[in-house]
XYZ file of C-alpha atoms in Angstrom:
273
model
C 0.632 -12.789 34.578
C 1.123 -10.398 31.868
C 5.040 -9.495 31.433
C 6.541 -6.182 31.152
C 7.915 -7.354 27.793
C 4.237 -7.291 26.300
C 4.259 -3.515 26.814
C 5.343 -2.252 23.368
C 2.117 -4.007 22.006
C 0.032 -2.766 24.593
C 1.492 1.032 24.194
C 1.012 0.912 20.390
C -2.695 -0.038 21.020
C -3.490 2.043 23.993
C -6.331 3.913 22.695
C -8.018 0.427 22.976
C -7.460 -0.379 26.317
C -10.749 0.064 28.486
C -9.893 1.825 32.003
C -11.045 4.436 34.305
C -8.790 7.114 34.929
C -7.955 7.328 39.105
C -8.907 9.960 41.322
C -6.580 12.930 41.192
C -5.658 12.716 37.603
C -6.413 15.761 36.486
C -6.032 16.452 32.935
C -5.210 12.914 32.143
C -8.445 11.614 30.637
C -7.300 9.259 27.473
C -5.238 6.300 26.966
C -3.086 8.471 24.220
C -2.309 10.599 27.338
C -1.349 7.639 29.353
C 0.827 6.156 26.608
C 2.556 9.567 26.014
C 3.292 10.333 29.679
C 3.248 7.400 31.970
C 4.486 4.254 29.261
C 7.519 5.821 28.143
C 10.064 3.182 27.260
C 12.550 4.604 29.604
C 9.965 4.007 32.470
C 9.369 0.548 31.317
C 13.230 -0.431 31.422
C 13.054 1.090 34.819
C 10.225 -1.371 35.996
C 11.763 -4.099 34.231
C 15.121 -3.572 35.903
C 13.328 -3.441 39.316
C 12.080 -6.966 38.704
C 8.465 -5.506 38.411
C 7.600 -8.207 35.690
C 3.624 -8.667 36.219
C 0.418 -7.011 37.455
C 0.682 -7.599 41.435
C 4.286 -6.223 41.316
C 3.503 -3.127 39.944
C 0.227 -2.838 42.326
C 2.904 -3.194 45.113
C 4.936 -0.286 44.304
C 4.844 2.283 46.916
C 4.301 5.933 45.991
C 7.829 7.018 46.788
C 9.169 4.058 44.588
C 7.272 4.998 41.762
C 8.285 8.545 41.951
C 11.908 7.613 42.201
C 11.455 5.364 38.977
C 9.881 8.672 37.184
C 6.281 7.239 37.119
C 3.720 9.565 38.860
C 1.805 7.510 41.783
C -1.473 8.719 40.139
C -0.547 6.593 37.029
C -0.133 3.528 39.113
C -3.703 1.982 38.636
C -3.551 2.837 34.907
C -0.285 1.310 34.777
C -1.640 -2.146 36.255
C -4.542 -1.865 33.610
C -2.556 -1.564 30.738
C -0.298 -4.516 32.025
C -3.339 -6.542 32.435
C -4.861 -6.021 29.115
C -4.655 -8.232 26.493
C -2.153 -7.188 23.148
C -4.361 -6.433 20.502
C -3.305 -7.736 16.870
C -1.113 -5.372 14.752
C -2.957 -4.007 11.867
C -1.725 -5.152 8.265
C 1.156 -3.733 6.406
C 2.910 -3.007 3.047
C 6.755 -3.168 2.415
C 8.925 -2.800 -0.546
C 12.012 -2.249 1.339
C 13.907 -5.250 -0.475
C 15.504 -6.165 -3.671
C 13.298 -5.267 -6.569
C 10.714 -4.023 -4.134
C 8.453 -1.320 -5.751
C 5.202 -0.153 -4.593
C 3.705 3.195 -3.030
C 1.209 3.000 -0.357
C -2.010 5.418 -0.905
C -4.226 4.069 1.646
C -5.126 0.935 3.968
C -8.691 0.510 4.832
C -9.289 -2.092 7.502
C -13.009 -3.395 7.750
C -14.459 -4.777 10.810
C -15.396 -7.716 9.190
C -11.844 -9.019 8.563
C -12.039 -7.488 4.788
C -9.175 -4.983 4.000
C -8.475 -2.854 0.959
C -5.115 -1.627 -0.010
C -4.930 1.352 -2.361
C -1.737 1.475 -3.937
C 0.609 3.177 -6.921
C 3.642 1.617 -8.864
C 6.370 3.781 -8.424
C 8.115 5.098 -11.611
C 11.602 3.451 -12.810
C 14.537 5.523 -11.548
C 16.564 7.453 -14.151
C 14.060 6.907 -17.082
C 12.555 10.606 -17.045
C 16.018 11.945 -18.365
C 15.883 9.667 -21.452
C 12.686 10.775 -23.205
C 10.803 12.827 -20.504
C 8.419 10.132 -19.437
C 8.409 8.530 -16.097
C 8.189 4.887 -17.073
C 6.780 2.037 -14.809
C 5.224 -1.249 -15.029
C 7.221 -3.305 -12.452
C 5.568 -3.747 -9.072
C 6.819 -6.088 -6.227
C 5.839 -5.915 -2.444
C 4.951 -7.763 0.397
C 1.825 -7.903 2.550
C 1.949 -8.774 6.090
C -0.535 -9.355 9.071
C -3.127 -10.992 6.777
C -3.763 -14.427 7.148
C -7.265 -15.419 6.808
C -8.339 -11.866 5.889
C -10.169 -11.008 2.691
C -7.689 -8.695 1.163
C -8.404 -6.535 -2.031
C -5.396 -4.893 -3.912
C -5.756 -1.981 -6.470
C -2.944 -0.246 -8.387
C -4.844 2.990 -9.177
C -2.412 4.182 -11.714
C -1.908 1.104 -13.572
C -3.672 2.685 -16.536
C -0.758 5.171 -16.917
C 1.941 2.458 -16.943
C 4.297 2.260 -20.036
C 2.580 -0.695 -21.640
C -1.112 -0.458 -20.516
C -2.309 -3.053 -22.864
C -0.186 -5.640 -20.795
C -2.814 -5.771 -18.185
C -5.331 -7.075 -20.675
C -6.170 -10.639 -19.471
C -3.080 -10.134 -16.875
C -2.890 -12.193 -13.792
C -0.900 -10.957 -10.619
C 1.666 -13.456 -9.563
C 1.997 -14.410 -5.634
C 4.183 -16.257 -3.587
C 4.196 -17.177 0.498
C 8.169 -18.217 0.138
C 9.512 -16.446 -2.575
C 10.368 -19.496 -4.422
C 7.105 -21.047 -5.866
C 4.587 -18.261 -7.228
C 1.258 -18.884 -8.583
C -1.161 -16.759 -10.370
C -4.446 -14.725 -8.630
C -7.317 -15.871 -10.862
C -9.403 -13.069 -9.405
C -7.399 -10.261 -10.887
C -8.995 -7.605 -13.032
C -8.266 -4.394 -14.861
C -11.017 -1.666 -15.337
C -11.314 2.009 -15.436
C -7.213 2.099 -15.723
C -6.938 0.302 -12.226
C -5.488 -3.452 -11.711
C -7.045 -5.018 -8.579
C -6.988 -8.549 -7.197
C -8.515 -10.277 -4.114
C -7.956 -13.303 -2.033
C -7.530 -14.405 1.512
C -3.977 -15.405 2.192
C -3.263 -18.664 3.990
C -0.171 -17.272 6.026
C 0.781 -14.101 7.674
C 2.719 -12.767 4.833
C 2.624 -13.178 1.199
C 4.601 -11.713 -1.555
C 2.976 -10.052 -5.202
C 4.745 -9.134 -8.341
C 4.471 -8.373 -11.854
C 6.153 -11.576 -12.765
C 8.064 -13.791 -10.679
C 11.134 -11.892 -9.946
C 15.058 -12.735 -10.584
C 16.983 -11.470 -7.522
C 20.288 -9.906 -7.873
C 21.899 -12.231 -5.367
C 20.786 -15.078 -8.266
C 22.097 -13.020 -10.920
C 25.486 -13.036 -8.735
C 25.570 -16.571 -8.263
C 24.809 -17.529 -12.111
C 27.636 -15.204 -13.018
C 30.232 -16.813 -10.591
C 29.062 -19.897 -11.736
C 29.460 -19.565 -15.650
C 32.377 -17.530 -15.236
C 34.184 -20.096 -13.200
C 33.799 -23.176 -15.919
C 31.722 -22.462 -19.088
C 32.891 -19.201 -20.106
C 34.904 -16.009 -19.494
C 33.552 -12.892 -17.448
C 34.279 -9.474 -17.558
C 32.564 -6.122 -16.429
C 32.194 -3.833 -19.285
C 30.801 -0.570 -17.225
C 28.282 0.173 -14.533
C 24.844 1.007 -14.423
C 23.331 4.592 -13.257
C 23.385 2.848 -9.799
C 26.721 1.740 -9.896
C 26.116 -1.940 -10.607
C 28.610 -3.883 -12.985
C 27.438 -4.752 -16.401
C 28.430 -8.144 -16.620
C 30.019 -9.835 -20.023
C 29.822 -13.170 -20.423
C 31.728 -15.201 -23.320
C 31.542 -18.550 -24.476
C 33.227 -20.577 -26.994
C 34.558 -19.329 -30.330
C 34.227 -19.273 -34.243
C 33.514 -16.987 -37.032
C 29.544 -16.620 -35.904
C 29.041 -14.313 -33.067
C 25.739 -13.728 -31.435
C 24.967 -10.973 -28.825
C 22.255 -11.681 -26.126
C 21.173 -8.855 -23.575
C 18.727 -9.215 -20.449
C 17.423 -6.801 -18.421
C 18.412 -3.715 -19.932
C 15.304 -2.110 -18.628
C 15.251 -1.216 -14.919
C 11.883 -2.296 -14.152
C 12.040 -5.867 -15.643
C 13.510 -8.141 -12.613
C 12.085 -11.308 -14.303
C 13.883 -10.303 -17.527
C 17.235 -12.033 -16.488
C 15.151 -15.332 -16.436
C 15.455 -15.520 -20.002
């Protein structure tokens, strides 16, 4: 039996469910219309509250009961058909909504032969346009999901416009399945101003970046550790995003050495040094 908890996936893929409109459906001719009219979340919640958690239970509902529940009776057979249909796999997706994430999605082309092509752009760093009238960018960091066993090609179409395009020569993208261990993508190419790489991920999700990132949380842990033992910690100001500018001081004596890290917004990995 197909449980109603599977409805969201079925509704999202309702255009792909094969069914024959029952008699008297009038203008209802497509699964898209069924999705919009009959499978609204509120209706599904009512069905679940009534204990209709399988196909047979839906089929047993009377027309009067369906009307009370807000489901037009002519949709009953179609509703049961949607329940019994297998859930289809979700399409692959790209996300950069996390610490140091940076990418723009231009297009995702899903091939019928399990080959996907992702056309992307590196988003310019924030606040840099006002310094020298240039939108600087080089750093990218994003996650691809729903890609296990699929041959995937990722194309950064504006790589040639980056702040340091020479840096793409002989460059190899870094990737990770757990955000701890990073490896290089040998099949990385830079040609015609575009950076691209191809691989078949072994897991559902994989992260890519310009270099292995150094997270802000990791920075905070380092500051706390060093400030509590080896040296003194003070804040000498704030960044344009309101984050503290941390100063760690170690030792004493006549010779003073000043070291800075990650002064550029797009250099997450620079804190590693």
